[in-house]
Short mmCIF file of C-alpha atoms in Angstrom, two decimals:
data_model
loop_
_atom_site.label_atom_id
_atom_site.label_comp_id
_atom_site.label_asym_id
_atom_site.label_seq_id
_atom_site.Cartn_x
_atom_site.Cartn_y
_atom_site.Cartn_z
CA MET T 130 -75.10 -29.24 34.04
CA LYS T 131 -75.80 -31.84 30.87
CA LYS T 132 -73.46 -34.57 30.33
CA SER T 133 -73.04 -33.54 27.03
CA THR T 134 -71.53 -30.16 28.01
CA ILE T 135 -69.48 -31.77 30.60
CA ILE T 136 -67.81 -34.14 28.00
CA SER T 137 -67.33 -31.42 25.51
CA ILE T 138 -65.54 -29.12 28.30
CA GLY T 139 -63.32 -32.52 29.01
CA SER T 140 -62.43 -32.89 25.45
CA VAL T 141 -61.25 -29.18 25.29
CA VAL T 142 -59.22 -29.71 28.26
CA ILE T 143 -57.65 -32.97 27.03
CA VAL T 144 -56.64 -31.41 23.39
CA ILE T 145 -55.30 -27.97 25.13
CA ALA T 146 -53.13 -30.28 27.46
CA GLY T 147 -52.11 -32.66 24.57
CA ILE T 148 -50.75 -29.70 22.42
CA GLY T 149 -48.96 -28.38 25.58
CA ILE T 150 -47.03 -31.72 26.19
CA TYR T 151 -46.31 -32.18 22.47
CA SER T 152 -44.81 -28.48 22.36
CA LEU T 153 -42.39 -29.64 25.39
CA PHE T 154 -41.30 -32.97 24.87
CA GLY T 155 -42.31 -33.79 21.06
CA GLY T 156 -42.39 -32.36 17.52
CA ASP T 157 -39.64 -30.51 15.49
CA ASN T 158 -37.64 -28.40 17.98
CA GLU T 159 -35.82 -26.45 14.95
CA ILE T 160 -39.32 -24.68 14.48
CA GLN T 161 -39.22 -21.21 15.55
CA VAL T 162 -42.35 -18.51 15.72
CA VAL T 163 -41.58 -15.84 14.24
CA SER T 164 -44.04 -12.49 14.05
CA GLY T 165 -44.52 -10.09 11.80
CA SER T 166 -45.32 -9.90 8.03
CA GLU T 167 -43.58 -11.89 5.22
CA GLU T 168 -41.92 -8.43 4.09
CA GLU T 169 -40.62 -7.52 7.60
CA ILE T 170 -39.11 -11.13 8.12
CA GLU T 171 -37.56 -11.02 4.64
CA ILE T 172 -35.89 -7.77 5.76
CA GLU T 173 -34.75 -9.12 9.04
CA VAL T 174 -32.90 -11.81 7.55
CA GLN T 175 -31.10 -9.70 4.90
CA GLU T 176 -29.96 -7.31 7.74
CA ASP T 177 -28.64 -10.33 9.45
CA ASP T 178 -26.96 -11.56 6.51
CA GLU T 179 -25.13 -8.08 5.94
CA ASP T 180 -24.10 -8.08 9.64
CA VAL T 181 -22.37 -11.20 9.20
CA GLY T 182 -20.88 -10.21 6.29
CA ALA T 183 -19.49 -7.32 8.01
CA LEU T 184 -18.00 -9.26 10.87
CA GLU T 185 -16.51 -11.87 8.45
CA GLU T 186 -14.86 -8.79 6.66
CA GLU T 187 -13.44 -7.61 9.83
CA VAL T 188 -12.39 -11.04 10.93
CA VAL T 189 -10.72 -12.33 7.88
CA GLU T 190 -8.32 -9.34 7.25
CA GLU T 191 -5.37 -9.74 4.65
CA PRO T 192 -1.98 -9.58 6.80
CA SER T 193 -0.07 -6.61 6.00
CA GLU T 194 3.32 -7.46 3.83
CA GLU T 195 6.67 -7.30 6.02
CA ILE T 196 8.93 -4.32 5.08
CA PHE T 197 12.00 -5.66 5.92
CA ASN T 198 13.64 -8.94 6.72
CA ASP T 199 16.63 -10.02 9.09
CA GLY T 200 19.84 -9.22 8.69
CA MET T 201 19.98 -5.36 9.19
CA ASP T 202 18.29 -3.06 11.94
CA PRO T 203 15.12 -1.68 10.16
CA LEU T 204 15.70 1.84 12.15
CA GLU T 205 19.25 1.75 10.34
CA ILE T 206 17.39 1.06 6.66
CA ARG T 207 14.76 3.95 7.35
CA GLU T 208 17.81 6.38 8.93
CA THR T 209 19.84 5.72 5.64
CA ILE T 210 16.85 6.32 3.40
CA GLN T 211 16.15 9.49 5.19
CA THR T 212 20.14 10.57 4.83
CA VAL T 213 20.13 9.84 1.28
CA HIS T 214 16.84 11.94 0.58
CA GLY T 215 18.58 14.69 2.63
CA VAL T 216 21.41 14.66 0.36
CA LEU T 217 19.33 14.67 -2.72
CA ASN T 218 17.33 17.70 -1.18
CA GLY T 219 20.74 19.72 -0.92
CA ILE T 220 21.64 18.73 -4.74
CA THR T 221 18.53 19.97 -6.34
CA GLY T 222 16.73 22.10 -3.79
CA HIS T 223 16.41 25.98 -3.81
CA GLY T 224 16.46 26.11 -7.39
CA GLN T 225 19.70 24.21 -8.29
CA LEU T 226 18.08 21.98 -10.93
CA ASP T 227 19.01 24.89 -13.11
CA THR T 228 22.51 24.57 -12.98
CA TYR T 229 22.21 21.02 -14.35
CA ARG T 230 20.21 22.16 -17.43
CA GLU T 231 22.12 22.11 -20.55
CA SER T 232 22.68 25.94 -21.45
CA GLY T 233 24.81 25.46 -24.45
CA ASP T 234 28.22 26.22 -22.95
CA GLY T 235 28.70 23.02 -21.15
CA ALA T 236 28.47 24.18 -17.96
CA HIS T 237 25.97 21.76 -16.83
CA ILE T 238 28.63 18.88 -17.34
CA ASP T 239 30.99 20.49 -15.02
CA ASN T 240 28.14 21.01 -12.36
CA PHE T 241 27.47 17.11 -12.84
CA ASN T 242 30.91 16.20 -12.51
CA LYS T 243 30.85 18.08 -9.01
CA ILE T 244 27.99 15.86 -7.82
CA GLU T 245 28.93 12.69 -9.59
CA SER T 246 30.91 11.32 -6.24
CA ASN T 247 28.45 12.14 -4.01
CA LEU T 248 25.58 10.63 -6.23
CA LEU T 249 27.07 7.48 -6.82
CA ASP T 250 27.75 7.28 -2.77
CA GLN T 251 23.99 7.69 -2.05
CA ALA T 252 23.28 5.00 -4.73
CA ASN T 253 25.79 2.41 -2.96
CA LEU T 254 24.32 3.15 0.41
CA ILE T 255 20.71 2.41 -0.88
CA GLU T 256 22.17 -0.88 -2.77
CA LYS T 257 23.51 -2.10 0.54
CA VAL T 258 20.03 -2.07 2.21
CA ILE T 259 18.16 -3.69 -0.84
CA PRO T 260 18.73 -7.13 0.28
CA HIS T 261 17.28 -6.57 3.80
CA VAL T 262 13.92 -4.92 2.05
CA GLN T 263 11.35 -7.59 2.11
CA HIS T 264 8.34 -5.12 0.55
CA GLU T 265 8.11 -5.75 -3.14
CA LEU T 266 7.22 -2.19 -4.13
CA LEU T 267 9.96 -0.67 -1.80
CA ARG T 268 12.64 -2.98 -3.08
CA LYS T 269 11.67 -2.15 -6.59
CA ASP T 270 11.85 1.46 -5.98
CA LEU T 271 15.18 1.54 -4.19
CA GLU T 272 16.44 -0.59 -7.42
CA THR T 273 15.02 2.43 -9.57
CA PHE T 274 16.62 4.69 -7.69
CA VAL T 275 19.92 3.29 -7.98
CA ALA T 276 19.80 2.60 -11.37
CA ILE T 277 18.36 6.24 -12.33
CA THR T 278 20.96 7.97 -10.00
CA ARG T 279 23.73 5.94 -11.61
CA TYR T 280 22.42 6.95 -15.10
CA ALA T 281 22.06 10.48 -14.20
CA THR T 282 26.00 10.83 -13.77
CA GLU T 283 26.79 9.36 -17.02
CA SER T 284 24.08 10.90 -19.19
CA HIS T 285 24.15 14.65 -17.55
CA GLU T 286 20.31 14.76 -17.95
CA VAL T 287 18.38 16.87 -15.47
CA GLU T 288 15.29 15.18 -15.86
CA HIS T 289 17.22 11.69 -14.48
CA LEU T 290 18.52 13.70 -11.57
CA LEU T 291 15.01 15.26 -11.14
CA TYR T 292 13.31 11.86 -10.72
CA SER T 293 16.24 10.17 -8.96
CA HIS T 294 15.27 12.95 -6.08
CA ARG T 295 11.72 12.21 -6.38
CA ILE T 296 11.74 8.56 -6.03
CA ILE T 297 13.53 8.74 -2.80
CA HIS T 298 11.35 11.62 -1.69
CA ASP T 299 8.48 9.43 -1.97
CA VAL T 300 9.72 6.50 -0.47
CA GLU T 301 10.97 8.40 2.67
CA THR T 302 8.02 10.45 3.00
CA VAL T 303 5.73 7.22 3.05
CA LEU T 304 8.12 4.83 4.79
CA ASN T 305 8.90 7.11 7.61
CA GLU T 306 5.32 8.67 7.51
CA VAL T 307 6.79 12.28 7.37
CA SER T 308 3.73 14.64 7.56
CA GLY T 309 3.35 18.02 5.61
CA LYS T 310 5.21 16.61 2.38
CA ASN T 311 3.87 16.47 -0.89
CA ILE T 312 3.83 13.25 -2.96
CA PHE T 313 5.09 13.04 -6.26
CA GLY T 314 3.68 9.78 -7.21
CA ALA T 315 7.55 8.89 -8.46
CA ALA T 316 7.50 5.74 -6.48
CA VAL T 317 5.27 2.79 -6.73
CA PHE T 318 5.57 2.37 -2.89
CA VAL T 319 3.24 5.10 -2.44
CA ALA T 320 0.20 2.82 -3.46
CA SER T 321 0.61 1.24 -0.19
CA ALA T 322 -0.28 4.35 1.29
CA GLY T 323 -3.20 4.76 -0.90
CA TYR T 324 -1.34 7.51 -3.57
CA GLU T 325 -1.44 6.71 -7.18
CA PRO T 326 2.31 6.50 -8.65
CA THR T 327 1.13 8.41 -11.78
CA ALA T 328 4.57 9.84 -12.28
CA PHE T 329 6.17 6.45 -12.12
CA GLU T 330 3.78 5.51 -14.92
CA ALA T 331 4.20 8.69 -16.81
CA ALA T 332 8.20 9.77 -16.34
CA VAL T 333 10.15 6.83 -14.51
CA LYS T 334 9.02 3.91 -16.23
CA PRO T 335 10.17 5.53 -19.63
CA ILE T 336 13.62 6.35 -18.37
CA LEU T 337 14.18 2.66 -16.90
CA GLN T 338 12.94 1.66 -20.62
CA THR T 339 15.55 4.02 -21.99
CA LEU T 340 18.41 2.63 -19.98
CA ALA T 341 17.29 -0.74 -20.42
CA SER T 342 17.36 -0.30 -24.18
CA GLU T 343 20.81 0.93 -23.92
CA GLU T 344 22.23 -1.57 -22.10
CA SER T 345 20.99 -4.08 -24.23
CA GLU T 346 22.75 -2.38 -27.17
CA GLU T 347 26.19 -2.43 -25.55
#
C-alpha cells in the first residue's frame, strides 16, 4: 500500500475520532437534532404549545365561590329555602293565581288579605338566612324575594306574587339541584348553573325599580 494512501486513511480516522470526542465532551449541549422538514417541525412545536396551554388551563382553575358562611347550618338554609318554595307553590299553583287577579269586584284584595300573613312569614324566614349567605348572586336573589314578596302584600298585584314565586323557584331548583324542573330565569343565581336570567332583566328588575321609586317618594 502506498504511503500516501495510508496517511489519507489515518487522517480520516483521526477526524472521525475527533468529532466523536467533541460531541461527547465539548460543544453546545443545548443543540438538539431534529428530523423532518421545516414545516413538520413547526407543526410539532405548535401542537406542543397548544398542549401546554390546555394543561395550564386545567391546572390554573378559578376557585368556585363559597355559597354560605359560618353561623348557620347550610343544610338548614337549604331546607328553609325549600320550605318557602313549597309554601309559594301552594299559594300560586293549580290555577290559584287567577284568584289574585283584579276582576272589578275587589275579590282579589280579599284573597290577598287571606295570604298576607303567610307571605310575610315566608319573607321573614328568608330574611333570617340572608346574613349567612356568602354567594353574591344568591344573596341578591333572596333580598329581592323578600322585597317583592312584601311588596305583593301591599300592592295586591298578581304580577308581584307571580315573580315572588318564580324567584324562589329558580333559587331552590338550582341551589338544591332539583331535577325535572323548569328554570324561569327570574333569579340571577341561575347564571351560576349556566342559565340566562332573562326574566330577571325583563320583569323583576322593573318591579324593583318601581319599588325603589315609590320608597324614595315617601
